[in-house]
Coordinates of C-alpha atoms in Angstrom, one line a residue:
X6 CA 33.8 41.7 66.8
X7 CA 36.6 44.1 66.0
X8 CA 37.7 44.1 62.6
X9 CA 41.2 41.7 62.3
X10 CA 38.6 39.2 64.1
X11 CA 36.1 39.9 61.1
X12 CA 39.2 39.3 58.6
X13 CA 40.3 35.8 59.8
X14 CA 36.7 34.7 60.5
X15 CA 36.1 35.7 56.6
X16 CA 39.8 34.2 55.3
X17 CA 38.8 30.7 57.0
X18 CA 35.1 30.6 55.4
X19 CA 36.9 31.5 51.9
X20 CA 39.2 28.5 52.6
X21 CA 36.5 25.7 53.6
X22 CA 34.6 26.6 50.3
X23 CA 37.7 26.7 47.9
X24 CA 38.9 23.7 49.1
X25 CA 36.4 21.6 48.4
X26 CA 34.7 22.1 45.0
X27 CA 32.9 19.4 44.6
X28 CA 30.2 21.0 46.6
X29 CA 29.9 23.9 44.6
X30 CA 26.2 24.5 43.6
X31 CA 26.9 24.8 40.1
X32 CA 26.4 22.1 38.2
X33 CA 28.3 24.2 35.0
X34 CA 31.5 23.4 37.6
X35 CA 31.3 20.2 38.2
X36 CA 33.9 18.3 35.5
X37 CA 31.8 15.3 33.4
X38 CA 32.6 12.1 34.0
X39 CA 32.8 9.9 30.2
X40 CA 32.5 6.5 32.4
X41 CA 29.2 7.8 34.0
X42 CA 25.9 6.8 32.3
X43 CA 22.5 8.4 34.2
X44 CA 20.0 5.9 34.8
X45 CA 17.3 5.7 32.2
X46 CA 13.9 7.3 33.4
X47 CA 11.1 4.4 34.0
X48 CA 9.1 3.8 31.1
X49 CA 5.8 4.5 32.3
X50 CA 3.2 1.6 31.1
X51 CA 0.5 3.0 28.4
X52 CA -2.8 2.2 29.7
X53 CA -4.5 2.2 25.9
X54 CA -1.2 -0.5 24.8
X55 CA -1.6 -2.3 27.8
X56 CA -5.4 -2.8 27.4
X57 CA -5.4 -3.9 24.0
X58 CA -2.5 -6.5 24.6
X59 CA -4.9 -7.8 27.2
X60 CA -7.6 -7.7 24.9
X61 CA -5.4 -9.5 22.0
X62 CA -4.7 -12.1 25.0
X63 CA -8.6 -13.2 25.5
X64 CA -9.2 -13.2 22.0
X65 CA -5.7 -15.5 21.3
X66 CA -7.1 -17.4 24.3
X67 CA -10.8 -17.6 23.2
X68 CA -10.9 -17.9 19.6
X69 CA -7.2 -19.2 19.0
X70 CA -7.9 -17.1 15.5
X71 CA -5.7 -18.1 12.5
X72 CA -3.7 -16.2 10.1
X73 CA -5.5 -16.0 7.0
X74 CA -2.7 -17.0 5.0
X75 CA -0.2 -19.1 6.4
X76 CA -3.2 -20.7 9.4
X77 CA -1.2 -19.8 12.5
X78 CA -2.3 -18.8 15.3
X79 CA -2.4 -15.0 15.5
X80 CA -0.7 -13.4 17.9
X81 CA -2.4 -10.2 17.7
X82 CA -5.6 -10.7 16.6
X83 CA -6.7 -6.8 16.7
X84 CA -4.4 -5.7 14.3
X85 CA -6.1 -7.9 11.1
X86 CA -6.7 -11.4 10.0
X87 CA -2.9 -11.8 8.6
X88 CA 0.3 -12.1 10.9
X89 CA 3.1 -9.4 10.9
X90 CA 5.3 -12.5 9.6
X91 CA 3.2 -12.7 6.0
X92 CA 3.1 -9.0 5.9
X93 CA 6.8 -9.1 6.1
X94 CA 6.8 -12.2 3.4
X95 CA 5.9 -10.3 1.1
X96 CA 8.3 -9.8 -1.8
X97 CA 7.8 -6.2 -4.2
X98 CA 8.9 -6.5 -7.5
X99 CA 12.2 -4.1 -7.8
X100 CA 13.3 -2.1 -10.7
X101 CA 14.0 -2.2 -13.5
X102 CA 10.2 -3.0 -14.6
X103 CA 8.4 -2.1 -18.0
X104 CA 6.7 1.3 -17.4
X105 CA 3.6 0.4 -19.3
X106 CA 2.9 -3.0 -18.1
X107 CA 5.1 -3.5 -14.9
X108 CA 6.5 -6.8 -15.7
X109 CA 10.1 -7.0 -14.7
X110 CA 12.6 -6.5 -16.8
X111 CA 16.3 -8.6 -17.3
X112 CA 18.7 -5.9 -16.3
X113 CA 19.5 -2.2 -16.6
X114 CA 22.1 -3.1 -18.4
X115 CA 20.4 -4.6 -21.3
X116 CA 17.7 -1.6 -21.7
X117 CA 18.5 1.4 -23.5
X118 CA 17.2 4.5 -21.3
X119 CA 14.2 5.1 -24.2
X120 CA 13.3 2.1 -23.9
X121 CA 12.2 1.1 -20.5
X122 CA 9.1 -1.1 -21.7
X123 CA 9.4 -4.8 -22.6
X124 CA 9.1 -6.4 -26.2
X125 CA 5.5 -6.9 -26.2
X126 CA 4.8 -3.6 -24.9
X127 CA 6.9 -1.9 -28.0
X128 CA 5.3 -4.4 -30.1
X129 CA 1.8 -3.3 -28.8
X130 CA 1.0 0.1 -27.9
X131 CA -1.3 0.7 -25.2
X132 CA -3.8 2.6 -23.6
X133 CA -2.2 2.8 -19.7
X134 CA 0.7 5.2 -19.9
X135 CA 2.8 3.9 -16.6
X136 CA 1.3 0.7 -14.6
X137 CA 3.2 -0.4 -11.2
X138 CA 2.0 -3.8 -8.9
X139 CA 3.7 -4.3 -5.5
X140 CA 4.8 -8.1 -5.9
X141 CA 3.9 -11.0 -8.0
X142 CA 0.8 -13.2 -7.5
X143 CA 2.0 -16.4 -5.9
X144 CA 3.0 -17.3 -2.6
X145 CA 1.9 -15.1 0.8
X146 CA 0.5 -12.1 -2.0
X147 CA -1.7 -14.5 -3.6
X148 CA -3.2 -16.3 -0.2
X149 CA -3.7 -12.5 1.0
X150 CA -5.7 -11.7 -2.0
X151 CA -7.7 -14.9 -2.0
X152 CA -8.6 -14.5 1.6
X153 CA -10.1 -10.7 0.2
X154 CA -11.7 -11.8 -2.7
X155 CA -13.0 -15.2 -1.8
X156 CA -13.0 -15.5 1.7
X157 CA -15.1 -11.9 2.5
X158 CA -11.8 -10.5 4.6
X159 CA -12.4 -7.0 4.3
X160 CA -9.9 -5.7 6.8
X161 CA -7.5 -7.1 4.5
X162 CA -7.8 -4.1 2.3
X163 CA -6.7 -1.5 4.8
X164 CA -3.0 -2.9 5.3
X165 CA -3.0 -4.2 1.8
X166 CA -4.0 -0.7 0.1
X167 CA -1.6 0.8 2.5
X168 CA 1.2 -1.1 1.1
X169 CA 0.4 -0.2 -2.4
X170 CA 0.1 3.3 -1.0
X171 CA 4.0 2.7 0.2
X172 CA 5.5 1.3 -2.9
X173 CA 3.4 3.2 -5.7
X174 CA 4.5 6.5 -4.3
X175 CA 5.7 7.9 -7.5
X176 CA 2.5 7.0 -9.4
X177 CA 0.0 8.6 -6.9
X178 CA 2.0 11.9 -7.0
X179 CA 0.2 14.0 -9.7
X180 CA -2.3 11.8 -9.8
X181 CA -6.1 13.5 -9.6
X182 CA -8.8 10.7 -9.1
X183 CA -8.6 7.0 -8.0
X184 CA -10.8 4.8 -10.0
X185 CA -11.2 0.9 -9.1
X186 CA -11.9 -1.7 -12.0
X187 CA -15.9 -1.8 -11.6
X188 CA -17.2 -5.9 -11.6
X189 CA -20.2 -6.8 -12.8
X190 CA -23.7 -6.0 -11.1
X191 CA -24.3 -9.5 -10.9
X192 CA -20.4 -10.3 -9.6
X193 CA -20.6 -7.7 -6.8
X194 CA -23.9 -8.9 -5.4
X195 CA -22.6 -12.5 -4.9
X196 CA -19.7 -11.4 -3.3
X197 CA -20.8 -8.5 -1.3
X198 CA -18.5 -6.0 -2.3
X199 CA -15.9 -4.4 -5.0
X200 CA -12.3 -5.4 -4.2
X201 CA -10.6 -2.6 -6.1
X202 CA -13.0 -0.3 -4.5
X203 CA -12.0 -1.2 -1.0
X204 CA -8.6 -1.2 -2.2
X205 CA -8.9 2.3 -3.4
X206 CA -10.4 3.6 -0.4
X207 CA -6.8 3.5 1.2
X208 CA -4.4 5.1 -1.3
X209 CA -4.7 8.8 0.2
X210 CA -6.7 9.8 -3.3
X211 CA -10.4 10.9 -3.8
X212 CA -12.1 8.0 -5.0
X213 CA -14.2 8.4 -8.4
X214 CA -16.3 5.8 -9.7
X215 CA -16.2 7.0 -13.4
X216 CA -16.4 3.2 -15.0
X217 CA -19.1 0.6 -15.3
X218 CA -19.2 -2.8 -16.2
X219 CA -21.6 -3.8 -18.5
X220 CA -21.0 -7.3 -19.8
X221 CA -20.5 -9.9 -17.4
X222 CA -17.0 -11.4 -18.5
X223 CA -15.3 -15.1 -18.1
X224 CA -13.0 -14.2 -15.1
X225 CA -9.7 -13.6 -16.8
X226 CA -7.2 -15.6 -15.0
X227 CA -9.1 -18.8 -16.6
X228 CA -8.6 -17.9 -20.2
X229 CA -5.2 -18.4 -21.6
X230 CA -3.6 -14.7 -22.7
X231 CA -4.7 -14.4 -26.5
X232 CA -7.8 -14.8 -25.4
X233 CA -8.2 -11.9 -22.8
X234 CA -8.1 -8.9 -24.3
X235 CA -11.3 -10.0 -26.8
X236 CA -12.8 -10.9 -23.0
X237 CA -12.8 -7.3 -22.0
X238 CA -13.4 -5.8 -25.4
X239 CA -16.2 -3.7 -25.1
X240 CA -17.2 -4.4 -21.6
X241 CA -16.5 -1.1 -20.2
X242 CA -18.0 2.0 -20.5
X243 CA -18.7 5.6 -18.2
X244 CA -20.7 5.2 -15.4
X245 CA -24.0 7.3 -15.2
X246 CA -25.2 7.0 -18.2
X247 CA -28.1 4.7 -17.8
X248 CA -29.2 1.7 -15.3
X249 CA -29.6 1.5 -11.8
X250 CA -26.2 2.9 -11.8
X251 CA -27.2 6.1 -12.6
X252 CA -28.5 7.4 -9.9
X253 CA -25.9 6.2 -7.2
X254 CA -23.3 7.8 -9.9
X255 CA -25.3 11.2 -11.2
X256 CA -22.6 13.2 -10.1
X257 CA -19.1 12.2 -11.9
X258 CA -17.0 15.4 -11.6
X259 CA -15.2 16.1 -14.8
X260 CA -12.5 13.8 -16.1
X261 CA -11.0 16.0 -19.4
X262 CA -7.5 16.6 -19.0
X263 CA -7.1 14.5 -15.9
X264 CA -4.3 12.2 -14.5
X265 CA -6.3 9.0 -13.5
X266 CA -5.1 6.4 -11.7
X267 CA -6.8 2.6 -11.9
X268 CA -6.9 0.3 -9.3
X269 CA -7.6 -3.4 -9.4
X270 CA -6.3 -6.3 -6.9
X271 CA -4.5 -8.6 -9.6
X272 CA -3.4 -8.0 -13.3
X273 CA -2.7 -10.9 -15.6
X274 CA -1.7 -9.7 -19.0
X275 CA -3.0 -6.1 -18.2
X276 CA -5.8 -6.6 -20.8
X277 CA -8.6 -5.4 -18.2
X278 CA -6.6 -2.5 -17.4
X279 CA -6.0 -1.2 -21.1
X280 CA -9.8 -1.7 -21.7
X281 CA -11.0 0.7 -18.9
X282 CA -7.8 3.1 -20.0
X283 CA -9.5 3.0 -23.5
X284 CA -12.7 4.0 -22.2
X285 CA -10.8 7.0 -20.1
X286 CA -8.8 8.3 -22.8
X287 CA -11.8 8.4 -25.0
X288 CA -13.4 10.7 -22.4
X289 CA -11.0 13.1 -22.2
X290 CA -8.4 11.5 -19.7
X291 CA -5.0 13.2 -20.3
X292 CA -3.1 10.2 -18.4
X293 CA -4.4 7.1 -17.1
X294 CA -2.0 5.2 -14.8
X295 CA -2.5 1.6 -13.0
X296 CA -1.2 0.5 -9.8
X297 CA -2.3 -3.5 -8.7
X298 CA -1.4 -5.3 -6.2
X299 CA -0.1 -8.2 -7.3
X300 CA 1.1 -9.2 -11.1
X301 CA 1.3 -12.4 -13.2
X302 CA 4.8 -12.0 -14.4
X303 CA 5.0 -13.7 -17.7
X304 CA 8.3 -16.1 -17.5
X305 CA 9.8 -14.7 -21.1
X306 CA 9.9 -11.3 -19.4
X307 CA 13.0 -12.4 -18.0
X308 CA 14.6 -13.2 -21.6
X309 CA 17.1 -10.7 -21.9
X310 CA 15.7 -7.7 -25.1
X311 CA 17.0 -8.2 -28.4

């Protein structure tokens, strides 16, 4: 082929591939279109989800389980003994609170910024130097708790202390140990476990038991308030010193100059609370903190601060 040949043969296979640019191979050159959505990818199924729905089906089927709290039927009966709509029933108690007791207070607007506590707490010093409980003890909170303490749900305590983990944030930072309110020798054999301890297990802390209980006490939620502070008066004391206790406890590590934080299922007047906080301090404690997961709210709390 003789070279004008060559030349047109080469000006025509320019033209064809100019022409029509849509072809090009490069997709950097093709112009986007803003009307054009690509087609999502399939979802590819999870074996492990789709096995334990399955799973959740027979036992829904089965044993047509029932919420712990509110008695429906659960829809997932893996995940605990309390539905995802109880869980999500469950009202914290928002700031502004008393930082010693954790009773809400009226407003901001009616406490001075040095005085974040409520009356009786300036009335009363105390032993617990900031205290914190997720919600108040009634409705869905109280059924949960019940259905721990009293009905042997210990799989309650995972989710439950998990919560408090969520909304006590600010009182586990700094904090060095985790101790739960010890019960009675006596109270723990009957009921098969400690809740405070189970509850403890779950707040991302290591877990000292530094207390013991060594009177057996009137529970306190059946004693009207004046009475429940001279209830736990002298009932606490270090673990390991003597009793059968001893040996399951030899090791405490050393407590002096710690932050501590308490854990207990339900405070009432916080008289249990300030009576293992004495026993702390008088160890060496440097800070003694109290997270709970529900709170009797005492109704002149919401009396505005004169």
């Amino acid at each position: 082929m003789d070279s004008s040949a060559r030349s047109s043969a080469d000006y025509m296979l320019t033209e064809s591939r100019t022409s029509n640019p849509v072809r090009s191979p490069n997709p950097e050159s093709r112009t986007p279109n803003p009307d054009f959505h690509a087609p999502a990818e399939p979802r590819i199924p999870n074996p492990k989800s789709r096995f334990l729905s399955g799973i959740n089906a027979v036992l829904r089927f089965v044993l047509a389980p029932s919420c712990a709290s509110c008695q429906s039927i659960l829809l997932a009966p893996l995940d605990g003994p309390v539905c995802r709509g109880c869980w999500t029933a469950v009202r914290p108690i928002t700031p502004p609170i008393c930082e010693s007791c954790g009773d809400p207070l009226p407003a901001w607007r009616l406490v001075s910024c040095g005085a974040a506590r409520c009356p009786r707490c300036r009335r009363t010093p105390r032993f617990i130097d900031r205290s914190l409980a997720i919600g108040e003890y009634d409705g869905t909170l109280r059924q949960i708790i019940h259905a721990l303490k009293y009905d042997g749900r210990r799989s309650i305590a995972q989710p439950l202390g998990k919560l408090m983990q969520k909304h006590g944030s600010n009182l586990l930072t700094g904090a060095d140990w985790a101790v739960p309110v010890p019960l009675h020798s006596r109270r723990e054999r009957m009921r098969g476990f400690n809740q405070a301890a189970e509850l403890a297990r779950y707040l991302d802390l290591p877990v000292c038991f530094a207390l013991q209980r060594v009177r057996h006490t009137v529970p306190q939620v059946d004693l009207p308030a004046p009475r429940r502070h001279a209830n736990v008066r002298g009932a606490f004391r270090l673990a390991g010193r003597r009793g059968w206790l001893a040996a399951r406890r030899r090791h405490l590590p050393d407590l002096s100059h710690a932050c501590v934080l308490l854990v207990d299922d339900v405070s009432t007047t916080g008289a249990t609370l300030d009576a293992c906080a004495r026993v702390l301090k008088e160890a060496g404690v440097a800070e003694v903190r109290a997270i709970t997961a529900a709170r009797v709210v005492r109704p002149q709390s919401a009396s505005p601060i004169r």
